[in-house]
MMTF fields as JSON, N, C-alpha, C and O atoms, coordinates in Angstrom:
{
  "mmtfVersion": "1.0.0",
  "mmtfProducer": "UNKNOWN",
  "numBonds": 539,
  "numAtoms": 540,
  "numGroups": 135,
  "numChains": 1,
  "numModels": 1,
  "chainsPerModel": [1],
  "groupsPerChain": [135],
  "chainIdList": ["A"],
  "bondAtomList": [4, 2, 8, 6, 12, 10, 16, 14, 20, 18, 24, 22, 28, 26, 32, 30, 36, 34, 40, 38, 44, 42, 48, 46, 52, 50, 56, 54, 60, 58, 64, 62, 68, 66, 72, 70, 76, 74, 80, 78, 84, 82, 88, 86, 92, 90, 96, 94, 100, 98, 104, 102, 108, 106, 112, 110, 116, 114, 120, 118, 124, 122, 128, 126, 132, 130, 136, 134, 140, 138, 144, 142, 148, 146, 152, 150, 156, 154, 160, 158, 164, 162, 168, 166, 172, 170, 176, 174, 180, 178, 184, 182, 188, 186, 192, 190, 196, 194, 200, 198, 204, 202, 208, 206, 212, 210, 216, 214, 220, 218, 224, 222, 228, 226, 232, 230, 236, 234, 240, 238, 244, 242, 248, 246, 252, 250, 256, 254, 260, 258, 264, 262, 268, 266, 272, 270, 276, 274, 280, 278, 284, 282, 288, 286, 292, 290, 296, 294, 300, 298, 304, 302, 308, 306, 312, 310, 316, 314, 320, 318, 324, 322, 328, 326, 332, 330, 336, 334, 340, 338, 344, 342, 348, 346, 352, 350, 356, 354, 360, 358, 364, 362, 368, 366, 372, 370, 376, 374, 380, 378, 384, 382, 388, 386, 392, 390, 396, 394, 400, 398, 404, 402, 408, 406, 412, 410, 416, 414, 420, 418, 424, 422, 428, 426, 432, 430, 436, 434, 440, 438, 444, 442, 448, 446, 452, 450, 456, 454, 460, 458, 464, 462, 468, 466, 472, 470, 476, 474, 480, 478, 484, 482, 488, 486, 492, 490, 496, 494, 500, 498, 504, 502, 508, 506, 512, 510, 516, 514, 520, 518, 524, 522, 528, 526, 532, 530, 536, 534],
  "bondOrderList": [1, 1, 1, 1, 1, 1, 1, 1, 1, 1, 1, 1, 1, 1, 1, 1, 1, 1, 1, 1, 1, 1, 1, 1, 1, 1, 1, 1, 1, 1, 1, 1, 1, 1, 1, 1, 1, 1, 1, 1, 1, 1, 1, 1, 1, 1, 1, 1, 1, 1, 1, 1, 1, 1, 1, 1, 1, 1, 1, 1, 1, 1, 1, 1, 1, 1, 1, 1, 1, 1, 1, 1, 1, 1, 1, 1, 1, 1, 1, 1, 1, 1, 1, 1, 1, 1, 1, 1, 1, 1, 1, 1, 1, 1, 1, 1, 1, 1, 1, 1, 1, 1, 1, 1, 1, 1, 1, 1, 1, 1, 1, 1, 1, 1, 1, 1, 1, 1, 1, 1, 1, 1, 1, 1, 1, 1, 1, 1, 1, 1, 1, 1, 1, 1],
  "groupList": [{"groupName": "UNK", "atomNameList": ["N", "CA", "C", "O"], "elementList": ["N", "C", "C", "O"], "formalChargeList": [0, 0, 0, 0], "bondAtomList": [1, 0, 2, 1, 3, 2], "bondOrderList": [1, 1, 2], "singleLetterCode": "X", "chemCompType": "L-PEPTIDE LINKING"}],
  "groupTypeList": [0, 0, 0, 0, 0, 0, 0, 0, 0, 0, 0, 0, 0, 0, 0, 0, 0, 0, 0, 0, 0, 0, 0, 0, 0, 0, 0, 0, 0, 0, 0, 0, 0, 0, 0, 0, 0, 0, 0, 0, 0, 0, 0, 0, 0, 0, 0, 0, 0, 0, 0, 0, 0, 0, 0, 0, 0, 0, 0, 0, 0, 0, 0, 0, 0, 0, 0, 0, 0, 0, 0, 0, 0, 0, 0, 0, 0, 0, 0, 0, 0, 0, 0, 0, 0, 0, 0, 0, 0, 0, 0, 0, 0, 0, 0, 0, 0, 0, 0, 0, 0, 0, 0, 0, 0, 0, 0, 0, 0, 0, 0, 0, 0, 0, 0, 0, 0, 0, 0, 0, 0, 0, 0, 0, 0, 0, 0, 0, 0, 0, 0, 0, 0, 0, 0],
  "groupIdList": [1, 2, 3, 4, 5, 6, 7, 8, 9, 10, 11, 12, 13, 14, 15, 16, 17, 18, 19, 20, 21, 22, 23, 24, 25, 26, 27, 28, 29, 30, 31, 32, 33, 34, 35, 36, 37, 38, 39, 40, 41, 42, 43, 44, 45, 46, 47, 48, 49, 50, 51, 52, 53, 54, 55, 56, 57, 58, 59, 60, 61, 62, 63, 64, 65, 66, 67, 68, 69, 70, 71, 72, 73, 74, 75, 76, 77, 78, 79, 80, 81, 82, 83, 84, 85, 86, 87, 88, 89, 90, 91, 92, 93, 94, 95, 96, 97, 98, 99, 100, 101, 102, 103, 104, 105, 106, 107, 108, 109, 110, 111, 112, 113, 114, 115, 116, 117, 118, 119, 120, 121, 122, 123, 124, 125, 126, 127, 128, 129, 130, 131, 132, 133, 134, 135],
  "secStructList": [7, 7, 2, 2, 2, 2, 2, 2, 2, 2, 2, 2, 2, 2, 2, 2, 2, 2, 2, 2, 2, 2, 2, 6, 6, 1, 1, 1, 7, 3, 3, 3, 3, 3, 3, 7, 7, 3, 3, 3, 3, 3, 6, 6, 3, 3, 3, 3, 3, 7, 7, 3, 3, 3, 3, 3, 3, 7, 7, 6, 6, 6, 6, 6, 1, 7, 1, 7, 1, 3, 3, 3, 3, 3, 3, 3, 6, 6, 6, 3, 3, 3, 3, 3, 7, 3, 3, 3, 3, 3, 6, 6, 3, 3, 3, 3, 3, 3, 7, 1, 6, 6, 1, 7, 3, 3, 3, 3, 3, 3, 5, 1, 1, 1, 7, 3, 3, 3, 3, 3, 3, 6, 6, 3, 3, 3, 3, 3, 3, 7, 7, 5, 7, 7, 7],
  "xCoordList": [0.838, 0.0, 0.887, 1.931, 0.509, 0.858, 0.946, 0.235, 2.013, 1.624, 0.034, -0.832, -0.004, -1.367, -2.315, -3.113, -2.625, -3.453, -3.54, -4.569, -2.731, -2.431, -3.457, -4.613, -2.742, -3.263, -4.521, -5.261, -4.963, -6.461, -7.325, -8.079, -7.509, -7.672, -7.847, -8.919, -6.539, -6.365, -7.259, -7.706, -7.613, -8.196, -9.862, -10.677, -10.328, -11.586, -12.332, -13.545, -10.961, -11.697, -11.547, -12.29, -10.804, -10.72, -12.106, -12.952, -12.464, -13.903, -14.733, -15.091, -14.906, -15.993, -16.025, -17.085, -14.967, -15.204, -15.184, -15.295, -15.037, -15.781, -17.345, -18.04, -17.905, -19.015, -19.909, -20.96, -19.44, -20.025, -19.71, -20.649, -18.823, -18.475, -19.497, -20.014, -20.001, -20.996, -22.026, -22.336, -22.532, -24.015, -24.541, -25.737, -23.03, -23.399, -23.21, -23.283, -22.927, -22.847, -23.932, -24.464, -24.666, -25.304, -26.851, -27.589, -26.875, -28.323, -28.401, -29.114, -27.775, -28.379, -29.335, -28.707, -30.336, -31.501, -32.447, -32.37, -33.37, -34.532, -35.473, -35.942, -35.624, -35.976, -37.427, -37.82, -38.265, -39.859, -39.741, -38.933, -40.546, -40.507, -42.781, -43.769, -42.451, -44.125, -44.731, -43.951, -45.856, -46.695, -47.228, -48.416, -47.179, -47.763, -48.371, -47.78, -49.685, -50.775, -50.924, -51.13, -50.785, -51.216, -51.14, -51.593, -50.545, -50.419, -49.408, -49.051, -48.683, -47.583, -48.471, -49.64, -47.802, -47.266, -46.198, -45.073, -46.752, -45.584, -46.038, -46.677, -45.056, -46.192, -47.627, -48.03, -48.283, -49.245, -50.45, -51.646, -49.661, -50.362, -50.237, -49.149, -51.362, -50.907, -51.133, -51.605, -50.643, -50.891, -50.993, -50.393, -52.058, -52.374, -50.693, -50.165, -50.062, -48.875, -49.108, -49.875, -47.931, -47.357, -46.314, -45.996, -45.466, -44.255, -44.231, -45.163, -42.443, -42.37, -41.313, -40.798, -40.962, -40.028, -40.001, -40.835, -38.322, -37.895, -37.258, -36.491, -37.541, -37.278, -36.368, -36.827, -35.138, -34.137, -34.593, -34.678, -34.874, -34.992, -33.185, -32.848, -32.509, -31.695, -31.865, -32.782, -30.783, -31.133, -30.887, -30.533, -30.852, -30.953, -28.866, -28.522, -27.953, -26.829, -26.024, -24.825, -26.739, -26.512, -25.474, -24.374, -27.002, -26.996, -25.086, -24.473, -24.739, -23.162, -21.791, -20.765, -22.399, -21.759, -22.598, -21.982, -23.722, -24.506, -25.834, -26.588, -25.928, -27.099, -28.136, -28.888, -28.471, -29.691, -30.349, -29.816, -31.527, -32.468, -32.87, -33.278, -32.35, -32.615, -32.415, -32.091, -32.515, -32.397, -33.875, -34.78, -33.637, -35.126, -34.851, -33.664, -35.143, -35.021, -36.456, -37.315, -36.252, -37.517, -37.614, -36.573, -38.36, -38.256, -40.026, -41.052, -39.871, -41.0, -40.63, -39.794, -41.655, -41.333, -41.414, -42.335, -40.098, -40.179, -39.6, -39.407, -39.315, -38.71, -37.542, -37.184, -37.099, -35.804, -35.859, -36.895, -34.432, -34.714, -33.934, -33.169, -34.573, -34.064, -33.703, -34.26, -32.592, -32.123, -31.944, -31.446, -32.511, -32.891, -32.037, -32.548, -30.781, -29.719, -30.244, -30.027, -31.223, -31.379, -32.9, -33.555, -33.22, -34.893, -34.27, -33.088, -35.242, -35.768, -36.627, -37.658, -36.866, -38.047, -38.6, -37.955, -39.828, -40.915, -42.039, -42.9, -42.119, -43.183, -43.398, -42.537, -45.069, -45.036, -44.495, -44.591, -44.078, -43.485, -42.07, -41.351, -41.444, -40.403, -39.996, -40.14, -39.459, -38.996, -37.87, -36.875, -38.168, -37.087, -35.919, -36.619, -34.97, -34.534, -32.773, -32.415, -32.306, -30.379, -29.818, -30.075, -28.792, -27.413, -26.361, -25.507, -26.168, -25.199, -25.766, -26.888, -24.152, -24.458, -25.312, -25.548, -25.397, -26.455, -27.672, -28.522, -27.958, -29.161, -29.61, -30.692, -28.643, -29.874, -30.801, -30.786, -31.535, -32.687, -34.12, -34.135, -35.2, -36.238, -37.038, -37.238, -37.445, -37.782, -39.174, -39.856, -39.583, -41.03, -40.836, -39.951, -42.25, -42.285, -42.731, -42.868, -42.979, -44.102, -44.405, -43.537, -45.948, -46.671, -46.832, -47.325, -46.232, -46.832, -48.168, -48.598, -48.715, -50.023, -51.095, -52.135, -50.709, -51.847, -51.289, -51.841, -50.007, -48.968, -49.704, -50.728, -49.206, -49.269, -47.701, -46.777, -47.667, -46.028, -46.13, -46.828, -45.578, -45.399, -44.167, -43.256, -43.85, -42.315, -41.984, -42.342, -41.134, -40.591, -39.256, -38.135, -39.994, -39.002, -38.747, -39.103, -37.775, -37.074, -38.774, -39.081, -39.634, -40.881, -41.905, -42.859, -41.636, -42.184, -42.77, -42.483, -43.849, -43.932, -45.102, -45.944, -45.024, -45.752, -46.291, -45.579, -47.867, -48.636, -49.572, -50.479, -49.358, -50.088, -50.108, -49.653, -50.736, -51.256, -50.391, -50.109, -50.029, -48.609, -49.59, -50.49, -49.075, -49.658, -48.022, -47.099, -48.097, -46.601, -46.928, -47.934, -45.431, -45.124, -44.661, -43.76, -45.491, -45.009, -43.255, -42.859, -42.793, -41.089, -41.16, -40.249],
  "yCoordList": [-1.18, 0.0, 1.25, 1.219, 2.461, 3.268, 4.17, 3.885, 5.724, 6.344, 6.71, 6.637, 7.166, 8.154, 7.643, 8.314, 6.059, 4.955, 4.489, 3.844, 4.593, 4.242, 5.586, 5.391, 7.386, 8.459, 8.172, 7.789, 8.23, 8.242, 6.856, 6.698, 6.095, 4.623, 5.456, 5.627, 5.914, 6.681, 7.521, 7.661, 8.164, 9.445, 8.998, 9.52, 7.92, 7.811, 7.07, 6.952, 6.383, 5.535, 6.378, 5.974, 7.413, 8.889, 9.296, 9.029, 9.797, 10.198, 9.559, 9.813, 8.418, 7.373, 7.115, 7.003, 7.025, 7.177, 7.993, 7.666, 9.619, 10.992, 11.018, 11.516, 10.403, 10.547, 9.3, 9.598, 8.425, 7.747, 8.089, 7.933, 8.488, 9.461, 10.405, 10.579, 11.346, 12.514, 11.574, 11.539, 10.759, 9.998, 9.63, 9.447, 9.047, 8.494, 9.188, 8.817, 10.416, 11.811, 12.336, 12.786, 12.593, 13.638, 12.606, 12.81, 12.043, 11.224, 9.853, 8.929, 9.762, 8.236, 9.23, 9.375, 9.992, 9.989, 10.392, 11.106, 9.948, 11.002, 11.61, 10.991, 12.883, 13.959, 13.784, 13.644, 13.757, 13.678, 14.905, 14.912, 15.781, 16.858, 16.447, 16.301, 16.456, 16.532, 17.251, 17.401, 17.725, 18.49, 17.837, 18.04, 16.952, 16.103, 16.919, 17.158, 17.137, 17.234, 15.883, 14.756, 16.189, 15.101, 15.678, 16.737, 14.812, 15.145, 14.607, 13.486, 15.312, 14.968, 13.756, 13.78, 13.225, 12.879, 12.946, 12.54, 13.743, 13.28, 13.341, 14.119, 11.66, 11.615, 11.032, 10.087, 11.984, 11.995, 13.101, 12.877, 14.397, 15.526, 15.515, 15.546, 15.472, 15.491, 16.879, 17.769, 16.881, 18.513, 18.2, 17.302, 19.294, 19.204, 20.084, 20.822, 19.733, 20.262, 19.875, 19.087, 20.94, 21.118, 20.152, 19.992, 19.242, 19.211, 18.895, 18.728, 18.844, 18.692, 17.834, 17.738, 16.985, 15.953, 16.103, 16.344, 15.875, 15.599, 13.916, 13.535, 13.066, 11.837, 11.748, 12.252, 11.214, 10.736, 9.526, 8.968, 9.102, 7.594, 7.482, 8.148, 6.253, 6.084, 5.098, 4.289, 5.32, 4.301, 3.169, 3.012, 2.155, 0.935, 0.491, -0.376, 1.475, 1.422, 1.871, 1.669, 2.415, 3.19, 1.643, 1.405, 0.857, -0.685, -1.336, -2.002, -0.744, -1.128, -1.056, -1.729, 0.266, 1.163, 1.216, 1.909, 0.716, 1.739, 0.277, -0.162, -0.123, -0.459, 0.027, -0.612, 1.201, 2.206, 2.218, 1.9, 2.582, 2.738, 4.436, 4.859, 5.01, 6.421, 7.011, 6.256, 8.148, 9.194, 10.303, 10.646, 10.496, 11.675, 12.426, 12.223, 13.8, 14.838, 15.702, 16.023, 15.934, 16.74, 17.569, 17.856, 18.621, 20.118, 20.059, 19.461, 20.698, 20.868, 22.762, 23.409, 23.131, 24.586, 25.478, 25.45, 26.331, 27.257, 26.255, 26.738, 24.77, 24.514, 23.18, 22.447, 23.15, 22.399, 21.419, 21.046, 21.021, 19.798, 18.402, 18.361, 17.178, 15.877, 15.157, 15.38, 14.209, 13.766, 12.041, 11.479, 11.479, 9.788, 8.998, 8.791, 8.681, 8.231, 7.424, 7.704, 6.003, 4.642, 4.535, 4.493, 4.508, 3.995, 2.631, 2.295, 2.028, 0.477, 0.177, 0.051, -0.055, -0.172, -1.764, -2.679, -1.993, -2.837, -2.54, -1.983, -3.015, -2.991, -1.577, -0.706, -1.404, 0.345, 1.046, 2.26, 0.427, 0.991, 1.481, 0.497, 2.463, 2.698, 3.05, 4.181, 2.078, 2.124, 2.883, 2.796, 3.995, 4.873, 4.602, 4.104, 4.643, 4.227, 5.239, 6.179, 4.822, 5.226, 4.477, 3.654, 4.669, 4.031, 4.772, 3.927, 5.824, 5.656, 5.467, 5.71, 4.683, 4.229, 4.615, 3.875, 5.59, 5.597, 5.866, 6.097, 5.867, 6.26, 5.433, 5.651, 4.491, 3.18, 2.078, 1.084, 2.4, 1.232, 1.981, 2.982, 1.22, 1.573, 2.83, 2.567, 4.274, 5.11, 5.518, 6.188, 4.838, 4.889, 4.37, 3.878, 4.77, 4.025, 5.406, 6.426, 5.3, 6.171, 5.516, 4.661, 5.184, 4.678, 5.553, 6.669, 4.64, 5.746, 4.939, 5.363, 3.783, 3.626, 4.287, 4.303, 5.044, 5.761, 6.837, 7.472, 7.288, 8.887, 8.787, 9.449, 7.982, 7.859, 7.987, 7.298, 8.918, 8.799, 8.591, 9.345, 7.782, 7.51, 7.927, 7.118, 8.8, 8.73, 9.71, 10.751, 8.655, 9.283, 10.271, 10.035, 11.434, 12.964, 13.242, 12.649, 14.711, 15.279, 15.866, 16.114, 15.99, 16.304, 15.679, 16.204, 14.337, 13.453, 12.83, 13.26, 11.487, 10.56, 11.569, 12.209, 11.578, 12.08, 11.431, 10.574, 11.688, 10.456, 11.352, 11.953, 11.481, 12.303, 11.637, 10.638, 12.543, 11.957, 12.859, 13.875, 12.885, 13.254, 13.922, 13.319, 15.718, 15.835, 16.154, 16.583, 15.615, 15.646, 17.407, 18.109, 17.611, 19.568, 19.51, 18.86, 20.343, 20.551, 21.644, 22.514, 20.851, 21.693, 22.047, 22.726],
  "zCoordList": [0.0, 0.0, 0.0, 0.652, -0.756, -0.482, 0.606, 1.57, 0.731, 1.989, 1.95, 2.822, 0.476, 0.437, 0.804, 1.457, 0.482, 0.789, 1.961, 2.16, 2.936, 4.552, 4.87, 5.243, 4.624, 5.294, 4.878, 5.784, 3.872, 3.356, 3.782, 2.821, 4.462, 5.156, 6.642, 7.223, 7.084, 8.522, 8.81, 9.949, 7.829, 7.838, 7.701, 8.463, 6.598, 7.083, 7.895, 8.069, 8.563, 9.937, 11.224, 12.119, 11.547, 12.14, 11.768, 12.621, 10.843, 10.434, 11.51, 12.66, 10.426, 11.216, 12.632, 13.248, 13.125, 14.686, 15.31, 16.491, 15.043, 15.435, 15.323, 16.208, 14.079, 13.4, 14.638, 15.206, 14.757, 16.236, 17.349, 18.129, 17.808, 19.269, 19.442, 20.546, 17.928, 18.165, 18.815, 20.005, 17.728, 18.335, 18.496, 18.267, 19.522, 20.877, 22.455, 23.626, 21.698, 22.878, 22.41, 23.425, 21.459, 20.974, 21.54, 22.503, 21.005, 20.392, 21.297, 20.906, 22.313, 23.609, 24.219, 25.267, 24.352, 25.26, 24.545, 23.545, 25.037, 24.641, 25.8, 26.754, 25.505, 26.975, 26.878, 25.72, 27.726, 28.224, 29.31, 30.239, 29.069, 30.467, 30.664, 29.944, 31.906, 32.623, 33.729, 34.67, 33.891, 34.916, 35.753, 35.501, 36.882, 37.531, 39.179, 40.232, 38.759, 40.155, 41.152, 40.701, 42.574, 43.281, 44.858, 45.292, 45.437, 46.91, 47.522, 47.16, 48.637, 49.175, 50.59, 50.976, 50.841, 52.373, 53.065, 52.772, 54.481, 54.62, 56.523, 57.231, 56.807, 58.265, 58.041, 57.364, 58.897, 58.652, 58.087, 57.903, 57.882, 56.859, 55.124, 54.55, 54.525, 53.106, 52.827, 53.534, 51.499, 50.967, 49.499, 48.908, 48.868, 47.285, 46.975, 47.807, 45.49, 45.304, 43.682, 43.128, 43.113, 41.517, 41.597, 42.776, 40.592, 40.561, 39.074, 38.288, 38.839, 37.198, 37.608, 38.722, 36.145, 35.714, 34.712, 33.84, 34.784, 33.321, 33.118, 34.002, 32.116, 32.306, 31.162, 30.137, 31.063, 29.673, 29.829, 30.922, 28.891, 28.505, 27.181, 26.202, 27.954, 27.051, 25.867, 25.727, 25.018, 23.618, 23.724, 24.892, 23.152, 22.915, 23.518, 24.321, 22.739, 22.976, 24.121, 24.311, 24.748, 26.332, 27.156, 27.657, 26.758, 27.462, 27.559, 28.393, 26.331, 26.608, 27.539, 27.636, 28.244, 29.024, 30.484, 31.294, 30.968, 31.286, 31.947, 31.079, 32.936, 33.428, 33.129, 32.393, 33.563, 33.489, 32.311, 31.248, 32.433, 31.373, 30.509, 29.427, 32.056, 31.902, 33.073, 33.99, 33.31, 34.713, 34.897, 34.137, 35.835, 36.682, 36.939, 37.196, 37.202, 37.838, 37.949, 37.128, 39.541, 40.06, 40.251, 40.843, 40.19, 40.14, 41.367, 41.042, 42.424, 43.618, 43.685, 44.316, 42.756, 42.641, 44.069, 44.886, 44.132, 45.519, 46.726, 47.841, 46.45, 47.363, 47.256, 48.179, 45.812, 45.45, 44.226, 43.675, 43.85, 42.834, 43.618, 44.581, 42.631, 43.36, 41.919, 40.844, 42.185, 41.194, 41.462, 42.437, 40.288, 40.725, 39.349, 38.248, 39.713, 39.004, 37.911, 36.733, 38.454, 37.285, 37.552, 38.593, 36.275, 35.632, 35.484, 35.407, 35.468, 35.132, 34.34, 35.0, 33.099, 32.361, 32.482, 31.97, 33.194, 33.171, 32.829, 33.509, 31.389, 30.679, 30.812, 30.937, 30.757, 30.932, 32.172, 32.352, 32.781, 34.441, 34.352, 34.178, 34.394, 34.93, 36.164, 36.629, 36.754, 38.208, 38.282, 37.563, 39.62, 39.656, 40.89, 41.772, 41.254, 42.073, 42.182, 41.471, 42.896, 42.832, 43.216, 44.094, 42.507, 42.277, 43.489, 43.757, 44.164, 45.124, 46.342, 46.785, 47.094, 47.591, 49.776, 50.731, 49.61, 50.966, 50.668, 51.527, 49.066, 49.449, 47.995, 47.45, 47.485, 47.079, 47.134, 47.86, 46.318, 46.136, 45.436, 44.719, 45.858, 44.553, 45.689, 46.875, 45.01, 45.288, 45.14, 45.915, 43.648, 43.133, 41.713, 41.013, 41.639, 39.61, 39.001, 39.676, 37.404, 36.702, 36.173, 35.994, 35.341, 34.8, 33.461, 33.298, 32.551, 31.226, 30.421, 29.348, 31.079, 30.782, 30.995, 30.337, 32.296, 33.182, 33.613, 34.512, 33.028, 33.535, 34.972, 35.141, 35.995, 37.397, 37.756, 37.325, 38.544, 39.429, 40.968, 41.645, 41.4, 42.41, 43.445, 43.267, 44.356, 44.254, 45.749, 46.3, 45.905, 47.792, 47.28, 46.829, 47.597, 47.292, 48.971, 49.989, 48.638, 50.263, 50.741, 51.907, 49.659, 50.344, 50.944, 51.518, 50.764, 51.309, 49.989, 48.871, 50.289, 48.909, 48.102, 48.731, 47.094, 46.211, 45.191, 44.667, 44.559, 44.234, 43.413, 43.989, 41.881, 41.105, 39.585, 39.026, 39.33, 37.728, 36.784, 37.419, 35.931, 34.877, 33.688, 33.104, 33.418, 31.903, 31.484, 32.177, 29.554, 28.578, 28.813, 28.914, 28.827, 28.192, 26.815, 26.285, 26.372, 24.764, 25.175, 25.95, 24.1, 24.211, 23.297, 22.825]
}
């Protein structure tokens, strides 16, 4: 082989594996943001409350690198956000839970049969029905 034939070989497998580095940085999730009404507990007082989520669901290739199915994050407006490392996808259920370690194990689910969330926040468990946000 030639040099030119070595650089030019070099050069488009360089390509090609930038061109998958992008996306698989760019393009493993896909974002769901939601409005979920319900009620806290906590104890024994409940309270009617707002909260939002945003859910990544990862791709099919995540799986290589990566247990998880996806990640959570909670937004309890006026009084903080919470962050829930590994989804679990069962069937329509994604079980939410974390991965470090003092404060893993299963936390709650969401239901995207019935956009039901279930889920023990710093506000106590929270138990509402889910509307999609247009982005």
């Amino acid at each position: 082989m030639t040099r030119v034939k070595v650089l030019t070989t070099l050069g488009a497998l360089g390509l090609i594996a930038t061109v998958l580095f992008a996306v698989a940085i760019f393009f493993s999730s896909v974002e769901s943001r939601y409005e979920c009404s319900g009620t806290f507990s906590k104890k024994e007082a409940t309270s009617k409350d707002v909260i939002f989520i945003k859910i990544n669901r990862y791709r099919w290739w995540v799986k290589l690198w990566s247990p998880s199915d996806g990640a959570l994050w909670v937004e309890i407006p006026g009084r903080g956000f919470d962050y829930y490392s590994s989804l679990t996808t069962v069937g329509d259920q994604l079980q939410i839970s974390r991965t470090d370690e003092e404060l893993k194990g299963l936390w709650g689910y969401y239901s995207s049969l019935s956009n039901t969330l279930v889920l023990e926040t710093f506000g106590g468990m929270f138990t509402g029905q889910c509307s999609k946000l247009k982005t």
